[in-house]
Amino acid sequence: MSDTLLVSTRKGLFVLERGDGGWAIAHVAFLGDKVALALADARDGTWYAALDLGHFGAKLQRSTDRGRRWTEVAVPAYGPGDTVATGDGKPPKPATLELIWSLEAGGADQPGRLWAGTLPGGLFRSDDRGESWHLQRALWDRPERDGWFGGGYDVPGIHSICVDPRDSRCLRVAVSCGGVWRSDDDGGSWRVTCEGMFAEYMPPDRRFDPDIQDPHRMVQCAGAPDTLWVQHHNGVFRSDDGGESWRDVPAVRPSVFGFAVGVHPREPGTAWFVPAIKDERRVPVDGRLVVARTRDGGDRFEVLDQGLPADPAYDLVYRHGLAVDGSGERLAIGSTTGGLWTSDDQGNRWTALQARLPPVHALTFA
């Protein structure tokens, strides 16, 4: 099991270590700054932190000593002629980097390769550990992108990137709101793969339109990469054919709405969700923070709450706020109100971190 957890929060990156007495804060980086997410690159041990500094823009930092010292590197940048549609009937506006919303390492055969998904909907590639970035124009220039629109933000964004462990040239990305896209040639060409997904928020004639689907988060089983799970705006979907088609999973209790999803690294039928009430409320159902788990591919779900707050708790877990380590046994969830809970038995029992953290944006085990 991993004994290091990177917690990206509104007020810094908290590095937690697990010792004999449980989890504790080892040190903090960027205290006071908004950290959108972090990446621990298992290929060479490098850590990356994406910062959202408001007036000062998005920044990217890199560490080679487990977060003790950091070096600023480049961030993705759009060209002067790039524009983005907002989906509100207004003319397209110039594309500028608003947020690094996802960050993933390339394959083991691609040293230095990083992928970044951004607001407003661009996918970028770096081959030098973040020193330079290149917009993947084959996706950006797709005519369907003009129909994308914001889901949670005013502009569309790429929040999930899955690199196939069998073939690092095979990529899948999820866009809010723009569906799921796949490339089999290292980003050279793309096609939308949303068959079976539906959008309840659209008129009936556009319910199955692949280009306006709103996946909140997409994850891939490392040991069985043809299985992917999506927490969608209006439900949960699973694919067992590499994302070519999707099956609705209606049995999630107590709600099919949520943001986060995690999958076991070797058992494709085991997945975790943090259900909530959708749209204008976005709080836990009945004021109870719970985790839903399936072990049979979504036919049945257990509601896990042992160790989670027994009293009313209105903690919401963002799309990157659920992490599963490489063993598939250790989990963590972090909430918008600064709560953090870990489990060493696939979610059967949870233990709260005694420290109250700033609002948690993302978690990743290192």
XYZ file of C-alpha atoms in Angstrom:
366
model
C 0.000 0.000 0.000
C 1.070 3.568 -0.590
C 2.043 5.495 2.546
C 2.112 8.936 0.902
C -0.940 10.974 -0.054
C -0.864 14.301 -1.884
C -3.809 16.507 -0.924
C -4.432 19.477 -3.227
C -6.450 22.166 -1.464
C -7.600 25.742 -1.736
C -4.739 26.794 0.532
C -1.804 24.610 -0.442
C -0.516 21.118 -1.165
C -0.508 18.963 1.961
C 1.819 15.956 1.910
C 0.549 13.240 4.245
C 2.624 10.275 5.399
C 1.348 7.178 7.164
C 3.321 5.939 10.148
C 2.663 3.729 13.165
C 0.218 6.290 14.544
C -1.715 6.673 11.298
C -1.753 9.493 8.788
C -0.147 12.836 9.609
C 0.879 15.967 7.731
C 4.564 15.649 6.830
C 4.901 19.063 5.206
C 3.018 21.681 3.218
C 3.939 23.337 -0.082
C 2.468 26.544 -1.521
C 0.688 27.413 1.729
C -2.040 29.917 0.990
C -2.142 29.187 -2.751
C -4.894 27.287 -4.547
C -3.580 23.939 -5.769
C -5.889 22.426 -8.371
C -4.267 18.989 -8.536
C -1.007 17.066 -8.204
C 0.625 14.238 -10.118
C 3.143 11.742 -8.758
C 4.920 10.271 -11.791
C 5.674 6.646 -10.942
C 8.174 6.393 -13.812
C 10.831 8.615 -12.247
C 9.407 9.791 -8.909
C 8.831 13.368 -10.054
C 5.936 15.295 -8.522
C 3.956 18.014 -10.307
C 1.556 20.562 -8.827
C -0.891 22.620 -10.879
C -1.712 25.941 -9.224
C -4.651 28.238 -9.894
C -3.497 31.678 -8.778
C -6.454 33.740 -9.928
C -5.181 37.106 -11.164
C -1.726 35.589 -11.725
C -3.104 32.689 -13.762
C -2.375 28.974 -13.888
C 1.122 27.818 -12.916
C 2.884 24.446 -12.933
C 5.564 23.403 -10.450
C 7.862 20.342 -10.479
C 9.696 18.615 -7.626
C 12.339 15.879 -7.722
C 12.703 15.512 -3.936
C 9.169 14.542 -2.888
C 7.881 18.047 -2.514
C 10.622 19.698 -0.455
C 11.791 21.977 -3.261
C 9.924 23.070 -6.356
C 10.833 24.530 -9.740
C 8.363 26.418 -11.911
C 8.014 25.030 -15.425
C 5.983 26.075 -18.449
C 2.207 25.943 -18.718
C 0.094 25.169 -21.782
C -0.649 28.212 -23.931
C -3.126 28.892 -26.706
C -2.264 30.734 -29.914
C -3.572 34.191 -30.866
C -6.077 32.752 -33.337
C -7.553 30.094 -31.053
C -11.122 30.674 -29.899
C -13.631 28.847 -27.755
C -17.429 28.705 -27.930
C -19.283 29.145 -24.654
C -22.571 27.517 -25.680
C -24.670 30.533 -24.638
C -25.298 31.902 -28.126
C -22.611 34.531 -27.867
C -19.743 34.777 -30.374
C -16.635 32.661 -29.645
C -14.070 34.333 -27.439
C -10.264 34.133 -27.498
C -8.962 30.961 -25.881
C -6.770 31.584 -22.844
C -5.608 29.095 -20.253
C -7.911 29.214 -17.239
C -7.070 25.983 -15.429
C -5.006 22.805 -15.731
C -7.864 20.427 -14.950
C -6.094 17.102 -15.514
C -2.485 15.960 -15.616
C -1.307 12.460 -16.499
C 1.987 10.744 -17.216
C 2.614 9.082 -20.543
C 3.537 5.436 -20.916
C 6.628 3.720 -19.579
C 8.022 3.836 -23.112
C 7.592 7.644 -23.240
C 10.030 9.144 -20.718
C 9.280 12.797 -20.081
C 5.816 12.604 -21.683
C 2.997 14.399 -19.865
C -0.583 15.086 -20.910
C -2.576 18.077 -19.633
C -6.291 18.732 -20.036
C -7.364 22.314 -19.616
C -10.141 24.797 -19.433
C -11.133 25.759 -22.142
C -11.147 22.239 -23.587
C -7.656 21.836 -24.984
C -5.398 18.787 -24.658
C -1.668 19.520 -24.455
C 1.411 17.287 -24.642
C 4.864 17.751 -23.167
C 7.837 15.540 -23.995
C 10.305 17.258 -21.670
C 8.717 16.990 -18.210
C 6.765 20.209 -18.551
C 9.445 22.456 -20.017
C 7.310 23.013 -23.126
C 3.775 22.156 -24.232
C 2.049 21.556 -27.557
C -1.680 21.863 -28.223
C -3.105 18.718 -29.805
C -4.687 20.393 -32.781
C -6.234 17.191 -34.143
C -8.704 17.326 -31.235
C -8.858 21.102 -30.914
C -9.708 21.541 -34.602
C -12.539 19.009 -34.643
C -15.723 20.756 -35.862
C -17.699 19.126 -33.031
C -15.831 21.258 -30.499
C -17.941 24.253 -31.483
C -20.873 22.437 -29.860
C -19.120 21.794 -26.549
C -20.187 23.873 -23.567
C -19.273 24.347 -19.930
C -20.223 21.850 -17.271
C -19.536 23.450 -13.895
C -17.496 26.197 -15.553
C -18.397 28.757 -18.202
C -16.280 26.967 -20.807
C -15.789 23.267 -21.626
C -12.852 21.444 -20.094
C -10.934 18.164 -20.160
C -10.812 16.685 -16.659
C -9.981 13.013 -17.323
C -7.162 11.471 -19.360
C -6.642 7.710 -19.585
C -3.452 6.329 -21.137
C -3.840 2.670 -22.074
C -1.172 0.658 -20.193
C -0.975 -1.838 -23.074
C -0.368 0.794 -25.729
C 0.605 4.317 -24.699
C -0.486 5.610 -28.113
C -4.083 4.835 -27.151
C -5.663 7.740 -25.280
C -9.130 8.480 -23.973
C -10.272 11.847 -22.651
C -13.517 13.007 -21.075
C -14.902 16.492 -21.637
C -17.508 18.475 -19.703
C -19.568 18.978 -21.730
C -18.237 17.305 -24.845
C -18.366 13.540 -24.337
C -15.608 10.905 -24.434
C -12.978 10.938 -27.177
C -10.435 8.325 -28.247
C -7.156 8.413 -30.154
C -5.261 5.309 -31.262
C -2.314 7.147 -32.799
C -0.812 9.216 -29.981
C -3.210 12.104 -30.514
C -2.864 12.282 -34.287
C -6.585 11.694 -34.845
C -9.684 11.479 -32.653
C -13.206 10.102 -32.661
C -16.050 10.466 -30.189
C -17.106 7.261 -28.370
C -20.309 7.824 -26.401
C -22.687 5.155 -27.704
C -25.116 4.300 -24.902
C -24.676 7.512 -22.937
C -27.656 9.841 -22.636
C -28.173 13.367 -21.357
C -31.404 13.953 -19.432
C -30.741 17.691 -19.379
C -31.123 18.000 -23.176
C -34.283 18.015 -25.353
C -35.405 14.530 -26.442
C -34.004 14.906 -29.946
C -30.509 15.537 -28.528
C -30.620 13.081 -25.636
C -28.069 10.748 -27.264
C -25.979 13.425 -28.968
C -22.392 12.297 -28.250
C -20.908 15.783 -28.421
C -22.884 17.246 -25.509
C -22.572 14.422 -22.964
C -21.333 15.529 -19.534
C -19.015 12.921 -17.993
C -17.974 14.245 -14.585
C -15.048 11.827 -14.243
C -13.673 8.828 -16.159
C -11.307 6.126 -14.860
C -9.765 3.036 -16.432
C -8.921 -0.302 -14.798
C -5.147 -0.711 -15.095
C -5.309 -4.509 -15.058
C -8.239 -4.754 -17.490
C -7.969 -1.582 -19.599
C -11.014 -2.317 -21.738
C -13.154 -1.544 -18.686
C -13.798 2.113 -17.976
C -16.203 3.768 -15.560
C -17.813 7.201 -15.917
C -19.658 9.230 -13.331
C -21.942 11.232 -15.623
C -24.105 14.224 -14.745
C -27.252 12.100 -14.753
C -25.960 8.627 -14.013
C -23.154 6.112 -13.994
C -21.929 4.319 -17.116
C -19.547 1.399 -17.663
C -17.754 0.224 -20.781
C -16.165 -3.186 -21.305
C -15.031 -2.624 -24.884
C -12.515 0.145 -24.428
C -15.083 2.924 -24.403
C -16.667 2.070 -27.736
C -20.048 1.609 -26.049
C -21.444 2.324 -22.582
C -23.996 0.655 -20.339
C -26.175 2.571 -17.911
C -25.654 1.518 -14.264
C -28.856 2.569 -12.467
C -28.403 0.630 -9.211
C -26.097 3.100 -7.417
C -27.385 3.897 -3.945
C -28.484 6.343 -2.640
C -28.143 8.370 -5.873
C -26.712 8.019 -9.367
C -25.461 11.635 -9.267
C -21.985 12.552 -8.091
C -18.589 13.693 -9.260
C -15.969 11.171 -8.154
C -15.344 7.590 -9.265
C -12.515 5.160 -8.575
C -11.844 1.675 -9.923
C -9.829 -1.204 -8.474
C -6.523 -1.549 -10.362
C -6.987 -5.290 -11.027
C -10.691 -6.013 -10.503
C -12.649 -4.200 -13.224
C -15.989 -4.922 -11.590
C -15.055 -3.125 -8.350
C -15.663 0.615 -8.311
C -16.455 3.364 -5.799
C -18.633 6.481 -5.974
C -19.652 9.308 -3.614
C -23.354 9.973 -4.328
C -25.075 13.343 -3.920
C -28.172 15.328 -4.910
C -27.688 16.911 -8.318
C -28.086 20.292 -9.943
C -29.065 23.227 -7.742
C -28.269 21.531 -4.399
C -25.161 19.366 -4.807
C -25.061 18.030 -1.251
C -25.076 14.462 0.144
C -28.418 12.694 0.098
C -30.229 13.247 3.430
C -27.143 15.001 4.789
C -25.224 11.715 5.053
C -21.742 11.358 3.597
C -21.445 7.800 2.246
C -19.448 5.867 -0.331
C -21.146 3.460 -2.745
C -19.225 0.349 -3.807
C -19.942 -2.337 -6.349
C -17.996 -5.584 -6.698
C -20.005 -7.127 -9.520
C -19.780 -4.555 -12.275
C -22.676 -2.430 -11.071
C -25.477 -4.948 -10.582
C -25.480 -4.388 -6.813
C -24.113 -1.626 -4.569
C -23.211 -1.417 -0.911
C -23.526 1.850 1.027
C -20.380 2.278 3.131
C -20.453 4.681 6.076
C -18.578 3.086 8.989
C -16.254 5.788 10.328
C -17.819 8.537 8.230
C -19.744 11.277 10.113
C -22.792 9.922 11.902
C -24.327 13.372 12.355
C -25.561 15.432 9.398
C -22.600 16.133 7.138
C -22.795 18.194 3.986
C -19.366 17.326 2.639
C -19.231 17.228 -1.149
C -16.441 15.300 -2.894
C -15.157 16.829 -6.126
C -14.372 14.737 -9.210
C -10.686 14.312 -8.285
C -11.392 13.925 -4.564
C -11.464 10.095 -4.479
C -8.198 8.152 -4.755
C -7.433 4.426 -4.899
C -3.847 3.236 -4.403
C -2.030 0.593 -6.407
C -3.056 -2.210 -4.047
C -6.759 -1.551 -4.491
C -7.158 -1.791 -0.719
C -6.299 1.743 0.419
C -8.697 4.566 -0.439
C -9.028 8.226 0.442
C -11.768 10.821 0.027
C -11.474 14.563 0.620
C -14.326 17.050 0.797
C -15.144 20.644 -0.006
C -15.355 21.390 3.720
C -11.864 20.123 4.480
C -12.662 16.617 5.675
C -10.319 13.748 4.798
C -10.983 10.062 5.379
C -8.903 6.994 4.552
C -9.650 3.280 4.423
C -7.350 0.258 4.347
C -10.043 -2.304 3.515
C -11.678 -1.078 0.305
C -14.002 1.278 2.164
C -15.480 -1.072 4.767
C -14.169 1.198 7.542
C -13.022 4.811 7.343
C -10.746 6.847 9.595
C -10.845 10.639 9.689
C -7.722 12.775 9.664
C -7.844 14.797 12.864
C -6.595 17.958 11.163
C -9.214 20.070 9.429
C -7.863 20.984 6.025
C -8.843 23.719 3.577
C -11.372 22.665 0.908
C -9.949 19.635 -0.914
C -9.754 19.771 -4.695
C -7.881 16.547 -5.512
C -6.149 13.520 -3.993
C -3.457 11.228 -5.346
C -1.371 8.503 -3.767
C 2.392 8.645 -4.382
